[in-house]
PDB file of N, CA, C and O in Angstrom:
ATOM      1  N   UNK Z  27      11.697   9.156-151.463  1.00  0.00           N
ATOM      2  CA  UNK Z  27      11.926  10.094-150.615  1.00  0.00           C
ATOM      3  C   UNK Z  27      10.308  10.526-150.584  1.00  0.00           C
ATOM      4  O   UNK Z  27       9.704  10.548-151.189  1.00  0.00           O
ATOM      5  N   UNK Z  28      10.380  10.463-149.303  1.00  0.00           N
ATOM      6  CA  UNK Z  28       8.376  10.973-148.986  1.00  0.00           C
ATOM      7  C   UNK Z  28       8.608  12.585-149.012  1.00  0.00           C
ATOM      8  O   UNK Z  28       9.461  13.913-148.981  1.00  0.00           O
ATOM      9  N   UNK Z  29       7.269  12.798-149.624  1.00  0.00           N
ATOM     10  CA  UNK Z  29       7.153  14.379-149.769  1.00  0.00           C
ATOM     11  C   UNK Z  29       6.534  14.916-148.277  1.00  0.00           C
ATOM     12  O   UNK Z  29       6.428  16.397-148.628  1.00  0.00           O
ATOM     13  N   UNK Z  30       6.607  13.918-147.566  1.00  0.00           N
ATOM     14  CA  UNK Z  30       6.374  14.657-146.334  1.00  0.00           C
ATOM     15  C   UNK Z  30       7.789  15.205-145.801  1.00  0.00           C
ATOM     16  O   UNK Z  30       7.862  15.853-144.104  1.00  0.00           O
ATOM     17  N   UNK Z  31       8.519  15.067-146.430  1.00  0.00           N
ATOM     18  CA  UNK Z  31       9.820  15.803-145.264  1.00  0.00           C
ATOM     19  C   UNK Z  31      10.209  17.254-145.798  1.00  0.00           C
ATOM     20  O   UNK Z  31      10.533  17.638-146.634  1.00  0.00           O
ATOM     21  N   UNK Z  32      11.060  17.570-144.789  1.00  0.00           N
ATOM     22  CA  UNK Z  32      11.712  18.965-144.951  1.00  0.00           C
ATOM     23  C   UNK Z  32      12.747  19.472-143.768  1.00  0.00           C
ATOM     24  O   UNK Z  32      13.187  18.589-142.940  1.00  0.00           O
ATOM     25  N   UNK Z  33      13.398  19.165-144.930  1.00  0.00           N
ATOM     26  CA  UNK Z  33      15.021  19.507-144.237  1.00  0.00           C
ATOM     27  C   UNK Z  33      15.508  21.235-143.522  1.00  0.00           C
ATOM     28  O   UNK Z  33      15.033  22.307-144.614  1.00  0.00           O
ATOM     29  N   UNK Z  34      16.005  21.753-142.629  1.00  0.00           N
ATOM     30  CA  UNK Z  34      16.046  22.029-142.444  1.00  0.00           C
ATOM     31  C   UNK Z  34      17.641  22.978-141.952  1.00  0.00           C
ATOM     32  O   UNK Z  34      18.288  22.186-141.599  1.00  0.00           O
ATOM     33  N   UNK Z  35      18.190  24.180-142.474  1.00  0.00           N
ATOM     34  CA  UNK Z  35      19.373  24.520-143.029  1.00  0.00           C
ATOM     35  C   UNK Z  35      19.470  25.926-141.963  1.00  0.00           C
ATOM     36  O   UNK Z  35      18.286  26.869-141.447  1.00  0.00           O
ATOM     37  N   UNK Z  36      20.559  25.856-141.005  1.00  0.00           N
ATOM     38  CA  UNK Z  36      20.226  27.233-139.511  1.00  0.00           C
ATOM     39  C   UNK Z  36      21.419  27.601-140.065  1.00  0.00           C
ATOM     40  O   UNK Z  36      22.927  26.633-140.051  1.00  0.00           O
ATOM     41  N   UNK Z  37      22.121  28.845-139.725  1.00  0.00           N
ATOM     42  CA  UNK Z  37      23.335  29.702-140.106  1.00  0.00           C
ATOM     43  C   UNK Z  37      23.348  30.302-139.108  1.00  0.00           C
ATOM     44  O   UNK Z  37      22.388  31.270-138.428  1.00  0.00           O
ATOM     45  N   UNK Z  38      24.517  30.562-137.425  1.00  0.00           N
ATOM     46  CA  UNK Z  38      24.822  31.408-137.311  1.00  0.00           C
ATOM     47  C   UNK Z  38      26.033  32.401-137.534  1.00  0.00           C
ATOM     48  O   UNK Z  38      27.347  31.454-137.781  1.00  0.00           O
ATOM     49  N   UNK Z  39      26.213  33.677-137.046  1.00  0.00           N
ATOM     50  CA  UNK Z  39      27.693  34.165-137.272  1.00  0.00           C
ATOM     51  C   UNK Z  39      27.978  34.787-135.671  1.00  0.00           C
ATOM     52  O   UNK Z  39      26.872  35.521-135.917  1.00  0.00           O
ATOM     53  N   UNK Z  40      29.084  34.906-135.809  1.00  0.00           N
ATOM     54  CA  UNK Z  40      29.730  34.899-134.184  1.00  0.00           C
ATOM     55  C   UNK Z  40      31.140  35.559-134.276  1.00  0.00           C
ATOM     56  O   UNK Z  40      31.615  35.637-135.415  1.00  0.00           O
ATOM     57  N   UNK Z  41      30.939  36.936-133.833  1.00  0.00           N
ATOM     58  CA  UNK Z  41      32.529  37.963-133.825  1.00  0.00           C
ATOM     59  C   UNK Z  41      33.174  37.308-132.988  1.00  0.00           C
ATOM     60  O   UNK Z  41      34.396  37.383-132.303  1.00  0.00           O
ATOM     61  N   UNK Z  42      33.436  35.987-132.735  1.00  0.00           N
ATOM     62  CA  UNK Z  42      34.790  34.858-132.157  1.00  0.00           C
ATOM     63  C   UNK Z  42      33.779  33.953-131.666  1.00  0.00           C
ATOM     64  O   UNK Z  42      33.042  33.200-131.791  1.00  0.00           O
ATOM     65  N   UNK Z  43      34.952  32.524-131.710  1.00  0.00           N
ATOM     66  CA  UNK Z  43      34.906  31.122-131.226  1.00  0.00           C
ATOM     67  C   UNK Z  43      34.023  30.602-130.143  1.00  0.00           C
ATOM     68  O   UNK Z  43      33.684  29.694-130.074  1.00  0.00           O
ATOM     69  N   UNK Z  44      33.769  31.742-128.704  1.00  0.00           N
ATOM     70  CA  UNK Z  44      33.262  31.267-127.526  1.00  0.00           C
ATOM     71  C   UNK Z  44      32.443  32.188-126.970  1.00  0.00           C
ATOM     72  O   UNK Z  44      32.261  33.412-127.630  1.00  0.00           O
ATOM     73  N   UNK Z  45      31.664  31.642-126.403  1.00  0.00           N
ATOM     74  CA  UNK Z  45      29.516  32.488-125.846  1.00  0.00           C
ATOM     75  C   UNK Z  45      30.683  33.233-124.535  1.00  0.00           C
ATOM     76  O   UNK Z  45      31.428  32.761-124.222  1.00  0.00           O
ATOM     77  N   UNK Z  46      30.066  34.134-124.163  1.00  0.00           N
ATOM     78  CA  UNK Z  46      30.625  35.484-123.041  1.00  0.00           C
ATOM     79  C   UNK Z  46      30.789  36.360-123.405  1.00  0.00           C
ATOM     80  O   UNK Z  46      30.338  37.377-123.845  1.00  0.00           O
ATOM     81  N   UNK Z  47      32.508  36.337-123.957  1.00  0.00           N
ATOM     82  CA  UNK Z  47      32.834  37.493-124.643  1.00  0.00           C
ATOM     83  C   UNK Z  47      32.809  38.054-126.336  1.00  0.00           C
ATOM     84  O   UNK Z  47      33.011  39.351-126.202  1.00  0.00           O
ATOM     85  N   UNK Z  48      31.859  37.080-126.564  1.00  0.00           N
ATOM     86  CA  UNK Z  48      31.762  37.533-127.946  1.00  0.00           C
ATOM     87  C   UNK Z  48      30.447  37.042-128.261  1.00  0.00           C
ATOM     88  O   UNK Z  48      29.367  36.971-127.393  1.00  0.00           O
ATOM     89  N   UNK Z  49      29.968  38.203-129.264  1.00  0.00           N
ATOM     90  CA  UNK Z  49      28.385  38.401-129.654  1.00  0.00           C
ATOM     91  C   UNK Z  49      27.981  37.420-130.617  1.00  0.00           C
ATOM     92  O   UNK Z  49      28.629  37.464-131.656  1.00  0.00           O
ATOM     93  N   UNK Z  50      26.795  36.836-130.442  1.00  0.00           N
ATOM     94  CA  UNK Z  50      26.136  36.179-131.899  1.00  0.00           C
ATOM     95  C   UNK Z  50      25.728  37.943-132.880  1.00  0.00           C
ATOM     96  O   UNK Z  50      24.791  38.661-132.621  1.00  0.00           O
ATOM     97  N   UNK Z  51      26.031  37.492-133.968  1.00  0.00           N
ATOM     98  CA  UNK Z  51      26.372  38.690-135.430  1.00  0.00           C
ATOM     99  C   UNK Z  51      24.489  38.552-135.891  1.00  0.00           C
ATOM    100  O   UNK Z  51      23.770  39.535-136.321  1.00  0.00           O
ATOM    101  N   UNK Z  52      24.734  37.268-136.334  1.00  0.00           N
ATOM    102  CA  UNK Z  52      23.332  36.375-137.329  1.00  0.00           C
ATOM    103  C   UNK Z  52      22.667  35.427-136.746  1.00  0.00           C
ATOM    104  O   UNK Z  52      23.318  34.558-136.788  1.00  0.00           O
ATOM    105  N   UNK Z  53      21.486  34.973-137.242  1.00  0.00           N
ATOM    106  CA  UNK Z  53      20.942  33.636-136.975  1.00  0.00           C
ATOM    107  C   UNK Z  53      19.985  33.783-138.115  1.00  0.00           C
ATOM    108  O   UNK Z  53      19.120  34.234-137.956  1.00  0.00           O
ATOM    109  N   UNK Z  54      19.967  32.492-138.838  1.00  0.00           N
ATOM    110  CA  UNK Z  54      18.791  32.643-140.035  1.00  0.00           C
ATOM    111  C   UNK Z  54      18.461  30.934-140.378  1.00  0.00           C
ATOM    112  O   UNK Z  54      19.514  30.465-139.953  1.00  0.00           O
ATOM    113  N   UNK Z  55      17.505  30.527-140.259  1.00  0.00           N
ATOM    114  CA  UNK Z  55      17.251  29.563-141.024  1.00  0.00           C
ATOM    115  C   UNK Z  55      15.914  29.429-141.801  1.00  0.00           C
ATOM    116  O   UNK Z  55      15.413  30.547-142.598  1.00  0.00           O
ATOM    117  N   UNK Z  56      16.450  28.757-142.878  1.00  0.00           N
ATOM    118  CA  UNK Z  56      15.716  28.232-144.320  1.00  0.00           C
ATOM    119  C   UNK Z  56      14.974  26.634-143.670  1.00  0.00           C
ATOM    120  O   UNK Z  56      15.855  25.600-143.335  1.00  0.00           O
ATOM    121  N   UNK Z  57      13.563  26.371-144.455  1.00  0.00           N
ATOM    122  CA  UNK Z  57      13.364  24.752-144.560  1.00  0.00           C
ATOM    123  C   UNK Z  57      13.148  24.655-145.760  1.00  0.00           C
ATOM    124  O   UNK Z  57      12.197  24.976-146.262  1.00  0.00           O
ATOM    125  N   UNK Z  58      13.249  23.484-146.648  1.00  0.00           N
ATOM    126  CA  UNK Z  58      13.040  22.637-147.957  1.00  0.00           C
ATOM    127  C   UNK Z  58      12.480  21.625-148.077  1.00  0.00           C
ATOM    128  O   UNK Z  58      12.394  21.563-146.854  1.00  0.00           O
ATOM    129  N   UNK Z  59      11.557  21.238-148.763  1.00  0.00           N
ATOM    130  CA  UNK Z  59      10.935  20.441-149.249  1.00  0.00           C
ATOM    131  C   UNK Z  59      11.478  19.463-149.731  1.00  0.00           C
ATOM    132  O   UNK Z  59      13.225  20.392-150.522  1.00  0.00           O
ATOM    133  N   UNK Z  60      11.847  18.009-149.960  1.00  0.00           N
ATOM    134  CA  UNK Z  60      12.750  17.418-150.663  1.00  0.00           C
ATOM    135  C   UNK Z  60      12.819  17.396-151.881  1.00  0.00           C
ATOM    136  O   UNK Z  60      14.032  17.196-152.467  1.00  0.00           O
ATOM    137  N   UNK Z  61      11.537  18.680-152.735  1.00  0.00           N
ATOM    138  CA  UNK Z  61      12.201  18.470-154.068  1.00  0.00           C
ATOM    139  C   UNK Z  61      12.535  19.915-154.122  1.00  0.00           C
ATOM    140  O   UNK Z  61      12.835  20.617-154.991  1.00  0.00           O
ATOM    141  N   UNK Z  62      12.970  20.649-153.329  1.00  0.00           N
ATOM    142  CA  UNK Z  62      14.706  21.192-152.837  1.00  0.00           C
ATOM    143  C   UNK Z  62      13.127  22.827-153.168  1.00  0.00           C
ATOM    144  O   UNK Z  62      14.735  23.895-153.319  1.00  0.00           O
ATOM    145  N   UNK Z  63      12.149  22.979-152.383  1.00  0.00           N
ATOM    146  CA  UNK Z  63      11.172  23.847-152.896  1.00  0.00           C
ATOM    147  C   UNK Z  63      11.259  24.493-151.255  1.00  0.00           C
ATOM    148  O   UNK Z  63      11.254  24.065-150.575  1.00  0.00           O
ATOM    149  N   UNK Z  64      11.618  25.552-151.387  1.00  0.00           N
ATOM    150  CA  UNK Z  64      12.117  26.580-149.955  1.00  0.00           C
ATOM    151  C   UNK Z  64      10.666  26.894-149.515  1.00  0.00           C
ATOM    152  O   UNK Z  64       9.127  27.749-150.375  1.00  0.00           O
ATOM    153  N   UNK Z  65      10.097  25.965-148.076  1.00  0.00           N
ATOM    154  CA  UNK Z  65       8.920  26.196-147.690  1.00  0.00           C
ATOM    155  C   UNK Z  65       9.114  27.213-147.008  1.00  0.00           C
ATOM    156  O   UNK Z  65       8.151  28.264-147.146  1.00  0.00           O
ATOM    157  N   UNK Z  66       9.572  28.280-145.813  1.00  0.00           N
ATOM    158  CA  UNK Z  66       9.838  29.305-144.868  1.00  0.00           C
ATOM    159  C   UNK Z  66      11.268  29.815-144.789  1.00  0.00           C
ATOM    160  O   UNK Z  66      12.635  28.679-144.650  1.00  0.00           O
ATOM    161  N   UNK Z  67      11.618  31.314-144.688  1.00  0.00           N
ATOM    162  CA  UNK Z  67      12.882  31.141-144.248  1.00  0.00           C
ATOM    163  C   UNK Z  67      12.869  32.293-143.339  1.00  0.00           C
ATOM    164  O   UNK Z  67      11.743  33.230-143.792  1.00  0.00           O
ATOM    165  N   UNK Z  68      13.519  32.447-142.169  1.00  0.00           N
ATOM    166  CA  UNK Z  68      13.627  33.147-141.734  1.00  0.00           C
ATOM    167  C   UNK Z  68      14.578  33.738-140.481  1.00  0.00           C
ATOM    168  O   UNK Z  68      15.740  33.529-140.563  1.00  0.00           O
ATOM    169  N   UNK Z  69      14.356  35.276-140.223  1.00  0.00           N
ATOM    170  CA  UNK Z  69      16.252  36.146-140.206  1.00  0.00           C
ATOM    171  C   UNK Z  69      15.170  37.050-139.181  1.00  0.00           C
ATOM    172  O   UNK Z  69      14.712  37.332-139.538  1.00  0.00           O
ATOM    173  N   UNK Z  70      16.276  37.197-138.218  1.00  0.00           N
ATOM    174  CA  UNK Z  70      15.743  38.442-137.387  1.00  0.00           C
ATOM    175  C   UNK Z  70      16.287  39.799-138.247  1.00  0.00           C
ATOM    176  O   UNK Z  70      16.954  39.464-138.923  1.00  0.00           O
TER     177      UNK Z  70
END
């Protein structure tokens, strides 16, 4: 595994299954290196 690889995990929480009538409650992402070190985490 290359040390330059970064894995990004993103999660979205919503109050229903379809856009329009439902709302996005939260959105967050985190980036990790191949060695499982957290690089950056973003949440509104």
